[in-house]
């Protein structure tokens, strides 16, 4: 199954958008812990797209594409920004970075999802969570 | 999100109920800044969800408390919330207690 969502760059819409996406995934009857991870990664990516990508310009949309089947859930988020150099994001777990205010969103996404890819420009993220391991545990 | 704050054995306790996310974390920060204290405990027992903005707010509260020569602890985290502290290595930065009572005994 596949569905596209589009949201304006308004941080107050982040929770509602993630609720819409999780509702779409409802028929898969995913476990709570997995839904927590998907919600967190989706919201972190949405916030990055709205804030750092579109600079909170409300007229600029963020596009969310969700694909899911028995094997995996894939979420792609595209903004209209100039992108960023993924390799230049500081490791938030190292030394003085631990005390820094930001920089944890991308780290959380990389740790919680099974596959994370950015486009060359850095304004599109595609993240996949496999469901096989989760289903085997049930 | 609701934040109840009260003194217990000389420690300023912030009992958070709800989610600490990009919309609610500024409220937690405001409550904290209104009541500066050298011994602070944030009870996360009733927090089911926290995002990177929430983590950043707790880090900021820790830095401000330490800058005054104080200490800040966290208590009552769910396994899921705790896992985020472990992933980000923030579990090495904070004093984390199983319960409010354990935290108060240690911090007082």
CSV table of C-alpha atoms in Angstrom, one decimal, chain B residues 12-52:
chain,number,residue,atom,x,y,z
B,12,UNK,CA,12.8,21.0,43.3
B,13,UNK,CA,10.8,18.2,41.6
B,14,UNK,CA,9.2,18.7,38.2
B,15,UNK,CA,6.6,16.0,37.5
B,16,UNK,CA,5.9,15.9,33.8
B,17,UNK,CA,2.7,14.3,32.5
B,18,UNK,CA,2.4,13.8,28.7
B,19,UNK,CA,4.8,14.2,25.8
B,20,UNK,CA,7.9,16.3,25.7
B,21,UNK,CA,8.2,17.3,22.0
B,22,UNK,CA,8.9,20.3,19.9
B,23,UNK,CA,5.5,21.9,20.8
B,24,UNK,CA,5.6,21.2,24.6
B,25,UNK,CA,9.3,21.4,25.5
B,26,UNK,CA,9.3,25.3,25.7
B,27,UNK,CA,6.7,25.0,28.5
B,28,UNK,CA,8.9,22.7,30.5
B,29,UNK,CA,11.9,25.1,30.0
B,30,UNK,CA,9.7,28.0,31.2
B,31,UNK,CA,8.6,26.2,34.3
B,32,UNK,CA,12.2,25.3,35.1
B,33,UNK,CA,13.4,28.9,34.6
B,34,UNK,CA,10.7,30.2,36.9
B,35,UNK,CA,12.0,28.1,39.8
B,36,UNK,CA,15.8,28.0,39.9
B,37,UNK,CA,17.2,25.5,42.3
B,38,UNK,CA,20.6,23.8,42.9
B,39,UNK,CA,19.0,20.4,43.3
B,40,UNK,CA,16.5,19.4,40.6
B,41,UNK,CA,14.7,16.3,39.8
B,42,UNK,CA,12.6,15.7,36.6
B,43,UNK,CA,10.2,12.8,37.1
B,44,UNK,CA,9.5,11.3,33.7
B,45,UNK,CA,7.3,8.5,35.0
B,46,UNK,CA,4.3,9.7,33.1
B,47,UNK,CA,6.2,10.6,29.9
B,48,UNK,CA,5.4,8.2,27.1
B,49,UNK,CA,7.1,10.1,24.2
B,50,UNK,CA,10.1,12.4,24.0
B,51,UNK,CA,11.8,13.8,20.8
B,52,UNK,CA,15.1,15.4,20.2
